[in-house]
Coordinates of C-alpha atoms in Angstrom, one line a residue:
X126 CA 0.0 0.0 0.0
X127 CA 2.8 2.5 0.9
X128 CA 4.6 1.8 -2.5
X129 CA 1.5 2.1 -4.4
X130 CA 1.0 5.7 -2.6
X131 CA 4.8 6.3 -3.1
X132 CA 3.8 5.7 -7.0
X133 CA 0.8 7.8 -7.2
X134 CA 2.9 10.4 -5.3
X135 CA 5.7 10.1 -7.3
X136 CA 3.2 10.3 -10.8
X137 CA 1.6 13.6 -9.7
X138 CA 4.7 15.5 -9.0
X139 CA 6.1 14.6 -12.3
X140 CA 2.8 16.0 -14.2
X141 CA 3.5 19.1 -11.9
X142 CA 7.0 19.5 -12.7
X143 CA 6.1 18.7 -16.6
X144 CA 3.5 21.2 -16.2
X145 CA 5.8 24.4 -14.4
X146 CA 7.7 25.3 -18.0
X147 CA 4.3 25.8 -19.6
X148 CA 3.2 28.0 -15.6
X149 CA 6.4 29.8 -16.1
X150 CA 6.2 30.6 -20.0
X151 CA 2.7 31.6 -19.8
X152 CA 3.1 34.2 -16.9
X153 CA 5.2 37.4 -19.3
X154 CA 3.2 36.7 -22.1
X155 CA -0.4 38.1 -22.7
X156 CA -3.6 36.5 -23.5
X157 CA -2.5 34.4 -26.8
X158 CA -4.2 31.3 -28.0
X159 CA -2.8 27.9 -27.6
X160 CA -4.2 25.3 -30.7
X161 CA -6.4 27.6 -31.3
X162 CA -8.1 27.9 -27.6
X163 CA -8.3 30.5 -25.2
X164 CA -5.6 30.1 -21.9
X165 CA -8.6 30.1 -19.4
X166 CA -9.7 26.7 -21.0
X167 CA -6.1 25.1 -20.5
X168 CA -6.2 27.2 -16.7
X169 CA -10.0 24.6 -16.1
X170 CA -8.5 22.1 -17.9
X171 CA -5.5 22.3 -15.7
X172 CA -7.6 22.7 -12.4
X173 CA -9.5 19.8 -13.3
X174 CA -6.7 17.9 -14.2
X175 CA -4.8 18.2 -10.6
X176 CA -7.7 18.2 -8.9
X177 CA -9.4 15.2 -10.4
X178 CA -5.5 13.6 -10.1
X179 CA -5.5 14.4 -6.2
X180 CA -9.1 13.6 -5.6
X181 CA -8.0 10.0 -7.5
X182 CA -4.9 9.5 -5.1
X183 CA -7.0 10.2 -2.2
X184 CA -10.5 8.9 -2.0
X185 CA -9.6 5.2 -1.4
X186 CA -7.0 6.4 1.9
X187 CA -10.1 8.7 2.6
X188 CA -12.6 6.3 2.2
X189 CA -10.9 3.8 4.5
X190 CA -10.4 6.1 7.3
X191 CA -13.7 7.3 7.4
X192 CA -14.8 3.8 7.5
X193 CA -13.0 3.0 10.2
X194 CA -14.2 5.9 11.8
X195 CA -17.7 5.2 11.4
X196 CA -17.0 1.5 12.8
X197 CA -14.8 2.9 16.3
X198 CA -17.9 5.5 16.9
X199 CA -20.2 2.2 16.5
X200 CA -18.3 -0.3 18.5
X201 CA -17.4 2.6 21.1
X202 CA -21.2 3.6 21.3
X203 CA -22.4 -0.1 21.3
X204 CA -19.6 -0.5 24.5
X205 CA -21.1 2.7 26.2
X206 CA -24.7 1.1 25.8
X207 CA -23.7 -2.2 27.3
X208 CA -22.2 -0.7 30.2
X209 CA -25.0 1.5 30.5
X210 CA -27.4 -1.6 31.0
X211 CA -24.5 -2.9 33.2
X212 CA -24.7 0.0 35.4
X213 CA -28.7 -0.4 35.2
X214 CA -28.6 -3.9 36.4
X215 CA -26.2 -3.4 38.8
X216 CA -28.3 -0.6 40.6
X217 CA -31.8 -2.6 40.1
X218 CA -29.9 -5.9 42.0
X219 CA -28.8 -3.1 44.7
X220 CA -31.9 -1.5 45.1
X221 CA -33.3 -5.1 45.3
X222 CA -30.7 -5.6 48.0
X223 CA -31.6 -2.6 50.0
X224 CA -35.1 -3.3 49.7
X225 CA -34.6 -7.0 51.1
X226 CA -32.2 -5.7 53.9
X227 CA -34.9 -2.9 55.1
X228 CA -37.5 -5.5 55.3
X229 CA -35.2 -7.8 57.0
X230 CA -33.9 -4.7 59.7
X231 CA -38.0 -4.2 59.9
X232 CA -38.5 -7.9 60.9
X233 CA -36.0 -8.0 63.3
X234 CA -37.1 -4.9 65.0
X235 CA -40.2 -6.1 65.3
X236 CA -38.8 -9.7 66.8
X237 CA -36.1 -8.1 68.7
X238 CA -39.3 -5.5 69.9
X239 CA -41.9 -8.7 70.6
X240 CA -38.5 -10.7 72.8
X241 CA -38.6 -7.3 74.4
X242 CA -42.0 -6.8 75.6
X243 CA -41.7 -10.7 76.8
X244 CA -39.1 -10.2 78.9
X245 CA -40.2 -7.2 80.5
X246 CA -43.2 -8.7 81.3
X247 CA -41.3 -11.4 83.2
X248 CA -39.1 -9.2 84.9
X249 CA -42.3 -6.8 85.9
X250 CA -42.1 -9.3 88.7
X251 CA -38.6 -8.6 89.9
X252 CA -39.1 -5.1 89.6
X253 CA -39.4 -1.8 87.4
X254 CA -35.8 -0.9 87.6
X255 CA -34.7 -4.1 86.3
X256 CA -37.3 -4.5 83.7
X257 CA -36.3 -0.7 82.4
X258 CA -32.4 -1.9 82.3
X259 CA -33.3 -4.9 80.1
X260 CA -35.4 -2.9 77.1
X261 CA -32.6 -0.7 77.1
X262 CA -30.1 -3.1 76.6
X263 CA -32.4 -5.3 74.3
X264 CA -33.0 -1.6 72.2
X265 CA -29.3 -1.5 72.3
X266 CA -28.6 -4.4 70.9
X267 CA -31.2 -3.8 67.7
X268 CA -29.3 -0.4 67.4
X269 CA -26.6 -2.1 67.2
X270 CA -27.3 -5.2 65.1
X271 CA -29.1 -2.6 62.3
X272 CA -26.2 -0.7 61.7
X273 CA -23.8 -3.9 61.5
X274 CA -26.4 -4.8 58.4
X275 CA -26.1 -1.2 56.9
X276 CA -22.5 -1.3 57.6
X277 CA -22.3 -4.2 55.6
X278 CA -24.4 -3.1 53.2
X279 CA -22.5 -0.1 52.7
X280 CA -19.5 -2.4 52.4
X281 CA -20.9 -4.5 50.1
X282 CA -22.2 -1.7 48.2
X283 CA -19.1 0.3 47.6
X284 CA -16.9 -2.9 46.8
X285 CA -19.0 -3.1 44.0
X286 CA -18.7 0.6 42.9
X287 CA -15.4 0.6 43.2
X288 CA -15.1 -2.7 41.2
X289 CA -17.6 -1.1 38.6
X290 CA -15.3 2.0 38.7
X291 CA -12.0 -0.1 37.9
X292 CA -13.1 -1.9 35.0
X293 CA -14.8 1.3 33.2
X294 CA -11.2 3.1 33.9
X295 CA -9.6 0.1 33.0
X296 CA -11.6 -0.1 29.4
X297 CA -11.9 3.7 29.0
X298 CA -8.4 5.1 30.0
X299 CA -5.6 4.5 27.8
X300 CA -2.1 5.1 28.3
X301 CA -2.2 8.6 27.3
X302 CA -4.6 9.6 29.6
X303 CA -3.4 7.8 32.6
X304 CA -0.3 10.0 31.5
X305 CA -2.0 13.4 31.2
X306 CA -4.3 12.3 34.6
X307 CA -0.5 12.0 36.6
X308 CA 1.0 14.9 35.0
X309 CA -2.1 16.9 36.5
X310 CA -2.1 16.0 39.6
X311 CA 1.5 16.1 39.9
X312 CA 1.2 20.1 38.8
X313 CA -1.6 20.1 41.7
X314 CA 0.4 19.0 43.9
X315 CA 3.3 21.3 43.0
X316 CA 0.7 24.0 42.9
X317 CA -0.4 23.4 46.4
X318 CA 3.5 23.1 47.9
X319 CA 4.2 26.6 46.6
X320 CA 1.2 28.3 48.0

């Protein structure tokens, strides 16, 4: 391919050397006729002739590259749409997870709430001071329990943003802009030591 460019290359600046004698000869003298036809046919012709040569050399290098253009834009906007649905699932399956993880904290309020009310009752006997001492503790310990589930949760939750996050950057970022990302933050951080 680059020899056949080389040759089409070569070609056209041999027609434009060949053609700078008759340029150069035709620029002192005045508005003569050559075979009998006026010299701003031969200027059209001429036009017409380099351009038509160059439009020649160039439409199948042209063609190609917009074609592979028009296929990267596809394949990048077809990999944008899957992650997109990716993204989508990923938040239904958490919101599905939430959902299931409030109905489960609700449950075990109300269980944890019920053993409550059960045990009071059977320390009512011993006495009030006792009875308040245990539905403290037994609240406590629901406090407690609930945020060790939205602790997890949260864990849980954030792994899989951040795992989410990594492959995008991983797809999306390419050498060049893990370069220019360091080279900002490194003139950030040399901004903020001189200030």
């Amino acid at each position: 391919m680059i020899a056949g460019r080389r040759g089409r290359l070569s070609t056209l600046l041999v027609g434009l050397v060949l053609a700078a004698p008759a340029w150069a000869s035709g620029a002192d003298s005045g508005p003569e006729t050559v075979w009998g036809l006026p010299p701003i046919f031969w200027k059209i012709l001429n036009f017409t002739i380099f351009f038509g040569g160059l439009g020649y050399l160039l439409s199948k290098p042209l063609r190609s590259f917009f074609a592979s253009r028009r296929e990267g834009i596809a394949r990048q906007l077809a990999e944008a749409t899957r992650q997109r649905a990716e993204a989508e699932e990923l938040r239904r399956e958490m919101e599905a997870r939430v959902a299931g993880l409030q109905e489960e904290i609700a449950n075990l309020r109300e269980r944890l709430r019920g053993d409550g009310e059960r045990e009071r009752e059977a320390l009512m006997q011993q006495g009030e001071t006792e009875a308040a001492k245990l539905v403290a503790q037994v609240e406590e310990e629901a406090v407690r329990r609930i945020e060790a589930v939205r602790t997890q949760l949260a864990r849980e939750a954030s792994e899989a943003a951040v795992q989410v996050a990594r492959e995008l950057l991983s797809r999306e970022l390419g050498p060049a802009d893990r370069d220019r990302i360091f080279r900002a933050t490194l003139a950030r951080l040399h901004q903020g030591g001189s200030s």
